[in-house]
Amino acid sequence: MRGSDLSAYRDQHFKGSRSEQERLLRLTTTLYVGNLSFYTTEEQIHELFSKAGEVKRIVMGLDRFRKTPCGFCFVEYYTRLDAENCIRYVNGTRLDDRIVRADWDAGFIEGRQYGRGKTGGQVRDEYRTDFDPGRGGFGKIVQQRVTSSHSPTEGGTDEKLDSEPDVAPPSKRMKTSHVEVDEQGDRASDDLAIPIDPPNPLSRA
């Protein structure tokens, strides 16, 4: 992906027309960064992303209720050229043993630092069925069901799990030619637009 290229992802919560969103995406110096560990610090992010240019500010993504990091952030540069260098050279590299993903963002607005999931974090971390130690273990819905299954009933026995898993059905997801975008408008699969084809290993750390 060249630094100036735009991905197929578009924020469904953008307040404005599609043409205005496209215009801002081609002028912005702000990047959305996803697939971060909950334990990655702002200092670590600054150290990595400043390799592409001078960073103006970093806004950490937070759980809406707990106000703790929840795996994403916004990085703003002073110049478009530095932001393009970040897309070209930093996107797809490792931080805290995770592949970080950077994508163009139309610009940070207060309130966007909070997760959009029902439980306060990101949507992807509610429906995950895999165990990810860097992002709180199992998905929030799975954790709630496990907790519920071990809660004694009035008869003194444990509740049984429902036969159907409590995850979003496939029909609730819309697939574009490059990315999946869920109905909540969150970036699906690493929280942002990730190409279906894996990146060239020769250009990724």
mmCIF file with all atom_site columns, C-alpha atoms in Angstrom, residues 30-195:
data_model
loop_
_atom_site.group_PDB
_atom_site.id
_atom_site.type_symbol
_atom_site.label_atom_id
_atom_site.label_alt_id
_atom_site.label_comp_id
_atom_site.label_asym_id
_atom_site.label_entity_id
_atom_site.label_seq_id
_atom_site.pdbx_PDB_ins_code
_atom_site.Cartn_x
_atom_site.Cartn_y
_atom_site.Cartn_z
_atom_site.occupancy
_atom_site.B_iso_or_equiv
_atom_site.pdbx_formal_charge
_atom_site.auth_seq_id
_atom_site.auth_comp_id
_atom_site.auth_asym_id
_atom_site.auth_atom_id
_atom_site.pdbx_PDB_model_num
ATOM 1   C CA . THR A 1 30  ? -4.320  11.888  11.272 1.00 0.00 ? 30  THR A CA 1
ATOM 2   C CA . LEU A 1 31  ? -4.111  8.093   11.302 1.00 0.00 ? 31  LEU A CA 1
ATOM 3   C CA . TYR A 1 32  ? -6.249  5.504   13.044 1.00 0.00 ? 32  TYR A CA 1
ATOM 4   C CA . VAL A 1 33  ? -4.066  2.781   14.565 1.00 0.00 ? 33  VAL A CA 1
ATOM 5   C CA . GLY A 1 34  ? -5.553  -0.569  15.523 1.00 0.00 ? 34  GLY A CA 1
ATOM 6   C CA . ASN A 1 35  ? -4.730  -4.074  16.767 1.00 0.00 ? 35  ASN A CA 1
ATOM 7   C CA . LEU A 1 36  ? -2.797  -2.669  19.719 1.00 0.00 ? 36  LEU A CA 1
ATOM 8   C CA . SER A 1 37  ? -2.313  -4.541  22.967 1.00 0.00 ? 37  SER A CA 1
ATOM 9   C CA . PHE A 1 38  ? -4.299  -3.162  25.896 1.00 0.00 ? 38  PHE A CA 1
ATOM 10  C CA . TYR A 1 39  ? -0.934  -2.866  27.659 1.00 0.00 ? 39  TYR A CA 1
ATOM 11  C CA . THR A 1 40  ? 0.869   -0.800  25.009 1.00 0.00 ? 40  THR A CA 1
ATOM 12  C CA . THR A 1 41  ? 1.656   2.663   26.354 1.00 0.00 ? 41  THR A CA 1
ATOM 13  C CA . GLU A 1 42  ? 1.473   6.070   24.715 1.00 0.00 ? 42  GLU A CA 1
ATOM 14  C CA . GLU A 1 43  ? 5.240   6.351   25.101 1.00 0.00 ? 43  GLU A CA 1
ATOM 15  C CA . GLN A 1 44  ? 5.769   3.138   23.123 1.00 0.00 ? 44  GLN A CA 1
ATOM 16  C CA . ILE A 1 45  ? 3.461   4.343   20.362 1.00 0.00 ? 45  ILE A CA 1
ATOM 17  C CA . HIS A 1 46  ? 5.255   7.688   20.184 1.00 0.00 ? 46  HIS A CA 1
ATOM 18  C CA . GLU A 1 47  ? 8.651   5.989   19.961 1.00 0.00 ? 47  GLU A CA 1
ATOM 19  C CA . LEU A 1 48  ? 7.557   3.837   17.009 1.00 0.00 ? 48  LEU A CA 1
ATOM 20  C CA . PHE A 1 49  ? 5.501   6.361   15.066 1.00 0.00 ? 49  PHE A CA 1
ATOM 21  C CA . SER A 1 50  ? 7.996   9.195   15.457 1.00 0.00 ? 50  SER A CA 1
ATOM 22  C CA . LYS A 1 51  ? 10.336  7.180   13.231 1.00 0.00 ? 51  LYS A CA 1
ATOM 23  C CA . ALA A 1 52  ? 8.175   8.358   10.293 1.00 0.00 ? 52  ALA A CA 1
ATOM 24  C CA . GLY A 1 53  ? 8.158   12.031  11.317 1.00 0.00 ? 53  GLY A CA 1
ATOM 25  C CA . GLU A 1 54  ? 7.346   14.484  14.074 1.00 0.00 ? 54  GLU A CA 1
ATOM 26  C CA . VAL A 1 55  ? 4.185   13.439  15.923 1.00 0.00 ? 55  VAL A CA 1
ATOM 27  C CA . LYS A 1 56  ? 1.827   16.263  16.894 1.00 0.00 ? 56  LYS A CA 1
ATOM 28  C CA . ARG A 1 57  ? -0.337  14.271  19.309 1.00 0.00 ? 57  ARG A CA 1
ATOM 29  C CA . ILE A 1 58  ? -1.547  10.804  20.215 1.00 0.00 ? 58  ILE A CA 1
ATOM 30  C CA . VAL A 1 59  ? -5.079  10.127  21.455 1.00 0.00 ? 59  VAL A CA 1
ATOM 31  C CA . MET A 1 60  ? -5.395  6.767   23.188 1.00 0.00 ? 60  MET A CA 1
ATOM 32  C CA . GLY A 1 61  ? -8.546  4.721   22.608 1.00 0.00 ? 61  GLY A CA 1
ATOM 33  C CA . LEU A 1 62  ? -10.361 4.023   25.869 1.00 0.00 ? 62  LEU A CA 1
ATOM 34  C CA . ASP A 1 63  ? -13.019 1.720   27.204 1.00 0.00 ? 63  ASP A CA 1
ATOM 35  C CA . ARG A 1 64  ? -16.120 3.902   27.435 1.00 0.00 ? 64  ARG A CA 1
ATOM 36  C CA . PHE A 1 65  ? -16.909 2.846   30.999 1.00 0.00 ? 65  PHE A CA 1
ATOM 37  C CA . ARG A 1 66  ? -13.571 1.929   32.573 1.00 0.00 ? 66  ARG A CA 1
ATOM 38  C CA . LYS A 1 67  ? -11.523 4.642   30.852 1.00 0.00 ? 67  LYS A CA 1
ATOM 39  C CA . THR A 1 68  ? -8.698  2.144   30.298 1.00 0.00 ? 68  THR A CA 1
ATOM 40  C CA . PRO A 1 69  ? -6.859  1.506   26.985 1.00 0.00 ? 69  PRO A CA 1
ATOM 41  C CA . CYS A 1 70  ? -8.819  -0.778  24.662 1.00 0.00 ? 70  CYS A CA 1
ATOM 42  C CA . GLY A 1 71  ? -6.519  -1.465  21.720 1.00 0.00 ? 71  GLY A CA 1
ATOM 43  C CA . PHE A 1 72  ? -6.546  1.516   19.347 1.00 0.00 ? 72  PHE A CA 1
ATOM 44  C CA . CYS A 1 73  ? -5.422  5.136   19.099 1.00 0.00 ? 73  CYS A CA 1
ATOM 45  C CA . PHE A 1 74  ? -5.228  8.151   16.820 1.00 0.00 ? 74  PHE A CA 1
ATOM 46  C CA . VAL A 1 75  ? -1.835  9.495   15.753 1.00 0.00 ? 75  VAL A CA 1
ATOM 47  C CA . GLU A 1 76  ? -1.634  12.987  14.274 1.00 0.00 ? 76  GLU A CA 1
ATOM 48  C CA . TYR A 1 77  ? 1.421   14.295  12.417 1.00 0.00 ? 77  TYR A CA 1
ATOM 49  C CA . TYR A 1 78  ? 2.342   17.863  11.578 1.00 0.00 ? 78  TYR A CA 1
ATOM 50  C CA . THR A 1 79  ? 2.616   17.148  7.843  1.00 0.00 ? 79  THR A CA 1
ATOM 51  C CA . ARG A 1 80  ? 0.861   14.931  5.314  1.00 0.00 ? 80  ARG A CA 1
ATOM 52  C CA . LEU A 1 81  ? 4.225   13.674  4.059  1.00 0.00 ? 81  LEU A CA 1
ATOM 53  C CA . ASP A 1 82  ? 5.155   12.293  7.475  1.00 0.00 ? 82  ASP A CA 1
ATOM 54  C CA . ALA A 1 83  ? 1.753   10.604  7.748  1.00 0.00 ? 83  ALA A CA 1
ATOM 55  C CA . GLU A 1 84  ? 2.269   9.047   4.303  1.00 0.00 ? 84  GLU A CA 1
ATOM 56  C CA . ASN A 1 85  ? 5.679   7.768   5.417  1.00 0.00 ? 85  ASN A CA 1
ATOM 57  C CA . CYS A 1 86  ? 3.974   6.167   8.418  1.00 0.00 ? 86  CYS A CA 1
ATOM 58  C CA . ILE A 1 87  ? 1.488   4.359   6.185  1.00 0.00 ? 87  ILE A CA 1
ATOM 59  C CA . ARG A 1 88  ? 4.333   3.241   3.966  1.00 0.00 ? 88  ARG A CA 1
ATOM 60  C CA . TYR A 1 89  ? 6.881   2.156   6.566  1.00 0.00 ? 89  TYR A CA 1
ATOM 61  C CA . VAL A 1 90  ? 5.299   1.776   10.026 1.00 0.00 ? 90  VAL A CA 1
ATOM 62  C CA . ASN A 1 91  ? 1.954   0.202   9.104  1.00 0.00 ? 91  ASN A CA 1
ATOM 63  C CA . GLY A 1 92  ? 2.296   -3.579  9.380  1.00 0.00 ? 92  GLY A CA 1
ATOM 64  C CA . THR A 1 93  ? 5.293   -3.532  11.742 1.00 0.00 ? 93  THR A CA 1
ATOM 65  C CA . ARG A 1 94  ? 5.384   -5.064  15.216 1.00 0.00 ? 94  ARG A CA 1
ATOM 66  C CA . LEU A 1 95  ? 4.757   -3.377  18.531 1.00 0.00 ? 95  LEU A CA 1
ATOM 67  C CA . ASP A 1 96  ? 4.479   -5.463  21.714 1.00 0.00 ? 96  ASP A CA 1
ATOM 68  C CA . ASP A 1 97  ? 4.654   -8.541  19.479 1.00 0.00 ? 97  ASP A CA 1
ATOM 69  C CA . ARG A 1 98  ? 1.538   -7.497  17.539 1.00 0.00 ? 98  ARG A CA 1
ATOM 70  C CA . ILE A 1 99  ? 1.161   -6.341  13.941 1.00 0.00 ? 99  ILE A CA 1
ATOM 71  C CA . VAL A 1 100 ? -0.088  -2.756  14.178 1.00 0.00 ? 100 VAL A CA 1
ATOM 72  C CA . ARG A 1 101 ? -2.400  -1.417  11.477 1.00 0.00 ? 101 ARG A CA 1
ATOM 73  C CA . ALA A 1 102 ? -2.552  2.233   10.455 1.00 0.00 ? 102 ALA A CA 1
ATOM 74  C CA . ASP A 1 103 ? -5.168  3.774   8.185  1.00 0.00 ? 103 ASP A CA 1
ATOM 75  C CA . TRP A 1 104 ? -6.157  7.278   7.148  1.00 0.00 ? 104 TRP A CA 1
ATOM 76  C CA . ASP A 1 105 ? -8.653  9.023   9.398  1.00 0.00 ? 105 ASP A CA 1
ATOM 77  C CA . ALA A 1 106 ? -10.731 12.097  8.514  1.00 0.00 ? 106 ALA A CA 1
ATOM 78  C CA . GLY A 1 107 ? -9.694  13.768  11.766 1.00 0.00 ? 107 GLY A CA 1
ATOM 79  C CA . PHE A 1 108 ? -10.149 13.191  15.470 1.00 0.00 ? 108 PHE A CA 1
ATOM 80  C CA . ILE A 1 109 ? -13.253 14.628  17.146 1.00 0.00 ? 109 ILE A CA 1
ATOM 81  C CA . GLU A 1 110 ? -13.765 14.544  20.910 1.00 0.00 ? 110 GLU A CA 1
ATOM 82  C CA . GLY A 1 111 ? -15.701 11.405  21.873 1.00 0.00 ? 111 GLY A CA 1
ATOM 83  C CA . ARG A 1 112 ? -14.183 9.164   19.216 1.00 0.00 ? 112 ARG A CA 1
ATOM 84  C CA . GLN A 1 113 ? -11.551 7.966   21.682 1.00 0.00 ? 113 GLN A CA 1
ATOM 85  C CA . TYR A 1 114 ? -14.156 5.729   23.336 1.00 0.00 ? 114 TYR A CA 1
ATOM 86  C CA . GLY A 1 115 ? -15.002 2.183   22.241 1.00 0.00 ? 115 GLY A CA 1
ATOM 87  C CA . ARG A 1 116 ? -18.302 1.668   20.406 1.00 0.00 ? 116 ARG A CA 1
ATOM 88  C CA . GLY A 1 117 ? -19.091 -1.778  21.784 1.00 0.00 ? 117 GLY A CA 1
ATOM 89  C CA . LYS A 1 118 ? -22.017 -2.405  24.115 1.00 0.00 ? 118 LYS A CA 1
ATOM 90  C CA . THR A 1 119 ? -19.684 -3.274  26.980 1.00 0.00 ? 119 THR A CA 1
ATOM 91  C CA . GLY A 1 120 ? -17.539 -0.185  26.463 1.00 0.00 ? 120 GLY A CA 1
ATOM 92  C CA . GLY A 1 121 ? -14.646 -1.541  24.417 1.00 0.00 ? 121 GLY A CA 1
ATOM 93  C CA . GLN A 1 122 ? -14.364 -2.227  20.717 1.00 0.00 ? 122 GLN A CA 1
ATOM 94  C CA . VAL A 1 123 ? -16.945 -4.255  18.846 1.00 0.00 ? 123 VAL A CA 1
ATOM 95  C CA . ARG A 1 124 ? -14.339 -6.812  17.735 1.00 0.00 ? 124 ARG A CA 1
ATOM 96  C CA . ASP A 1 125 ? -13.535 -7.622  21.369 1.00 0.00 ? 125 ASP A CA 1
ATOM 97  C CA . GLU A 1 126 ? -17.146 -8.421  22.183 1.00 0.00 ? 126 GLU A CA 1
ATOM 98  C CA . TYR A 1 127 ? -17.598 -11.158 19.591 1.00 0.00 ? 127 TYR A CA 1
ATOM 99  C CA . ARG A 1 128 ? -14.139 -12.753 19.515 1.00 0.00 ? 128 ARG A CA 1
ATOM 100 C CA . THR A 1 129 ? -14.137 -16.473 20.330 1.00 0.00 ? 129 THR A CA 1
ATOM 101 C CA . ASP A 1 130 ? -10.334 -16.796 20.444 1.00 0.00 ? 130 ASP A CA 1
ATOM 102 C CA . PHE A 1 131 ? -8.207  -16.168 23.513 1.00 0.00 ? 131 PHE A CA 1
ATOM 103 C CA . ASP A 1 132 ? -6.066  -13.050 23.047 1.00 0.00 ? 132 ASP A CA 1
ATOM 104 C CA . PRO A 1 133 ? -3.982  -12.272 26.155 1.00 0.00 ? 133 PRO A CA 1
ATOM 105 C CA . GLY A 1 134 ? -3.054  -8.845  24.780 1.00 0.00 ? 134 GLY A CA 1
ATOM 106 C CA . ARG A 1 135 ? -6.699  -7.826  24.489 1.00 0.00 ? 135 ARG A CA 1
ATOM 107 C CA . GLY A 1 136 ? -8.292  -9.084  27.668 1.00 0.00 ? 136 GLY A CA 1
ATOM 108 C CA . GLY A 1 137 ? -8.468  -12.835 26.980 1.00 0.00 ? 137 GLY A CA 1
ATOM 109 C CA . PHE A 1 138 ? -11.666 -14.139 25.414 1.00 0.00 ? 138 PHE A CA 1
ATOM 110 C CA . GLY A 1 139 ? -14.237 -11.802 23.878 1.00 0.00 ? 139 GLY A CA 1
ATOM 111 C CA . LYS A 1 140 ? -16.538 -9.976  26.308 1.00 0.00 ? 140 LYS A CA 1
ATOM 112 C CA . ILE A 1 141 ? -19.647 -11.922 25.247 1.00 0.00 ? 141 ILE A CA 1
ATOM 113 C CA . VAL A 1 142 ? -17.851 -15.245 25.697 1.00 0.00 ? 142 VAL A CA 1
ATOM 114 C CA . GLN A 1 143 ? -16.619 -14.158 29.135 1.00 0.00 ? 143 GLN A CA 1
ATOM 115 C CA . GLN A 1 144 ? -20.118 -13.163 30.185 1.00 0.00 ? 144 GLN A CA 1
ATOM 116 C CA . ARG A 1 145 ? -21.504 -16.528 29.080 1.00 0.00 ? 145 ARG A CA 1
ATOM 117 C CA . VAL A 1 146 ? -18.801 -18.452 30.930 1.00 0.00 ? 146 VAL A CA 1
ATOM 118 C CA . THR A 1 147 ? -19.489 -16.442 34.083 1.00 0.00 ? 147 THR A CA 1
ATOM 119 C CA . SER A 1 148 ? -23.209 -17.031 33.687 1.00 0.00 ? 148 SER A CA 1
ATOM 120 C CA . SER A 1 149 ? -22.699 -20.760 33.153 1.00 0.00 ? 149 SER A CA 1
ATOM 121 C CA . HIS A 1 150 ? -20.951 -21.011 36.540 1.00 0.00 ? 150 HIS A CA 1
ATOM 122 C CA . SER A 1 151 ? -23.566 -19.048 38.462 1.00 0.00 ? 151 SER A CA 1
ATOM 123 C CA . PRO A 1 152 ? -25.668 -21.375 40.669 1.00 0.00 ? 152 PRO A CA 1
ATOM 124 C CA . THR A 1 153 ? -29.400 -21.490 39.944 1.00 0.00 ? 153 THR A CA 1
ATOM 125 C CA . GLU A 1 154 ? -32.080 -21.634 42.612 1.00 0.00 ? 154 GLU A CA 1
ATOM 126 C CA . GLY A 1 155 ? -31.927 -25.409 42.511 1.00 0.00 ? 155 GLY A CA 1
ATOM 127 C CA . GLY A 1 156 ? -28.222 -25.339 43.294 1.00 0.00 ? 156 GLY A CA 1
ATOM 128 C CA . THR A 1 157 ? -27.076 -26.461 39.818 1.00 0.00 ? 157 THR A CA 1
ATOM 129 C CA . ASP A 1 158 ? -25.159 -24.516 37.231 1.00 0.00 ? 158 ASP A CA 1
ATOM 130 C CA . GLU A 1 159 ? -26.968 -22.935 34.321 1.00 0.00 ? 159 GLU A CA 1
ATOM 131 C CA . LYS A 1 160 ? -26.467 -24.570 30.956 1.00 0.00 ? 160 LYS A CA 1
ATOM 132 C CA . LEU A 1 161 ? -25.108 -22.665 27.981 1.00 0.00 ? 161 LEU A CA 1
ATOM 133 C CA . ASP A 1 162 ? -27.613 -21.936 25.270 1.00 0.00 ? 162 ASP A CA 1
ATOM 134 C CA . SER A 1 163 ? -27.353 -24.106 22.208 1.00 0.00 ? 163 SER A CA 1
ATOM 135 C CA . GLU A 1 164 ? -26.739 -21.098 19.938 1.00 0.00 ? 164 GLU A CA 1
ATOM 136 C CA . PRO A 1 165 ? -23.632 -18.926 20.459 1.00 0.00 ? 165 PRO A CA 1
ATOM 137 C CA . ASP A 1 166 ? -24.289 -15.283 21.294 1.00 0.00 ? 166 ASP A CA 1
ATOM 138 C CA . VAL A 1 167 ? -22.400 -13.777 18.371 1.00 0.00 ? 167 VAL A CA 1
ATOM 139 C CA . ALA A 1 168 ? -23.427 -11.606 15.479 1.00 0.00 ? 168 ALA A CA 1
ATOM 140 C CA . PRO A 1 169 ? -24.794 -13.765 12.606 1.00 0.00 ? 169 PRO A CA 1
ATOM 141 C CA . PRO A 1 170 ? -23.009 -13.598 9.240  1.00 0.00 ? 170 PRO A CA 1
ATOM 142 C CA . SER A 1 171 ? -25.978 -11.745 7.758  1.00 0.00 ? 171 SER A CA 1
ATOM 143 C CA . LYS A 1 172 ? -25.224 -8.823  10.046 1.00 0.00 ? 172 LYS A CA 1
ATOM 144 C CA . ARG A 1 173 ? -21.870 -8.156  8.413  1.00 0.00 ? 173 ARG A CA 1
ATOM 145 C CA . MET A 1 174 ? -21.353 -6.433  5.078  1.00 0.00 ? 174 MET A CA 1
ATOM 146 C CA . LYS A 1 175 ? -18.321 -7.346  3.002  1.00 0.00 ? 175 LYS A CA 1
ATOM 147 C CA . THR A 1 176 ? -16.682 -4.950  0.573  1.00 0.00 ? 176 THR A CA 1
ATOM 148 C CA . SER A 1 177 ? -14.025 -5.855  -1.957 1.00 0.00 ? 177 SER A CA 1
ATOM 149 C CA . HIS A 1 178 ? -11.300 -5.114  0.596  1.00 0.00 ? 178 HIS A CA 1
ATOM 150 C CA . VAL A 1 179 ? -12.672 -5.067  4.097  1.00 0.00 ? 179 VAL A CA 1
ATOM 151 C CA . GLU A 1 180 ? -15.499 -6.104  6.343  1.00 0.00 ? 180 GLU A CA 1
ATOM 152 C CA . VAL A 1 181 ? -17.469 -3.338  8.008  1.00 0.00 ? 181 VAL A CA 1
ATOM 153 C CA . ASP A 1 182 ? -19.870 -4.180  10.798 1.00 0.00 ? 182 ASP A CA 1
ATOM 154 C CA . GLU A 1 183 ? -23.177 -2.458  11.365 1.00 0.00 ? 183 GLU A CA 1
ATOM 155 C CA . GLN A 1 184 ? -21.884 -0.584  14.390 1.00 0.00 ? 184 GLN A CA 1
ATOM 156 C CA . GLY A 1 185 ? -19.458 1.223   12.103 1.00 0.00 ? 185 GLY A CA 1
ATOM 157 C CA . ASP A 1 186 ? -16.395 -0.095  13.896 1.00 0.00 ? 186 ASP A CA 1
ATOM 158 C CA . ARG A 1 187 ? -13.383 -1.340  12.000 1.00 0.00 ? 187 ARG A CA 1
ATOM 159 C CA . ALA A 1 188 ? -13.853 -5.101  11.741 1.00 0.00 ? 188 ALA A CA 1
ATOM 160 C CA . SER A 1 189 ? -10.855 -7.429  11.718 1.00 0.00 ? 189 SER A CA 1
ATOM 161 C CA . ASP A 1 190 ? -8.117  -5.513  13.518 1.00 0.00 ? 190 ASP A CA 1
ATOM 162 C CA . ASP A 1 191 ? -10.484 -2.602  13.888 1.00 0.00 ? 191 ASP A CA 1
ATOM 163 C CA . LEU A 1 192 ? -9.698  -1.030  10.585 1.00 0.00 ? 192 LEU A CA 1
ATOM 164 C CA . ALA A 1 193 ? -9.380  -1.628  6.905  1.00 0.00 ? 193 ALA A CA 1
ATOM 165 C CA . ILE A 1 194 ? -7.032  -4.570  6.438  1.00 0.00 ? 194 ILE A CA 1
ATOM 166 C CA . PRO A 1 195 ? -6.532  -5.911  2.916  1.00 0.00 ? 195 PRO A CA 1
#
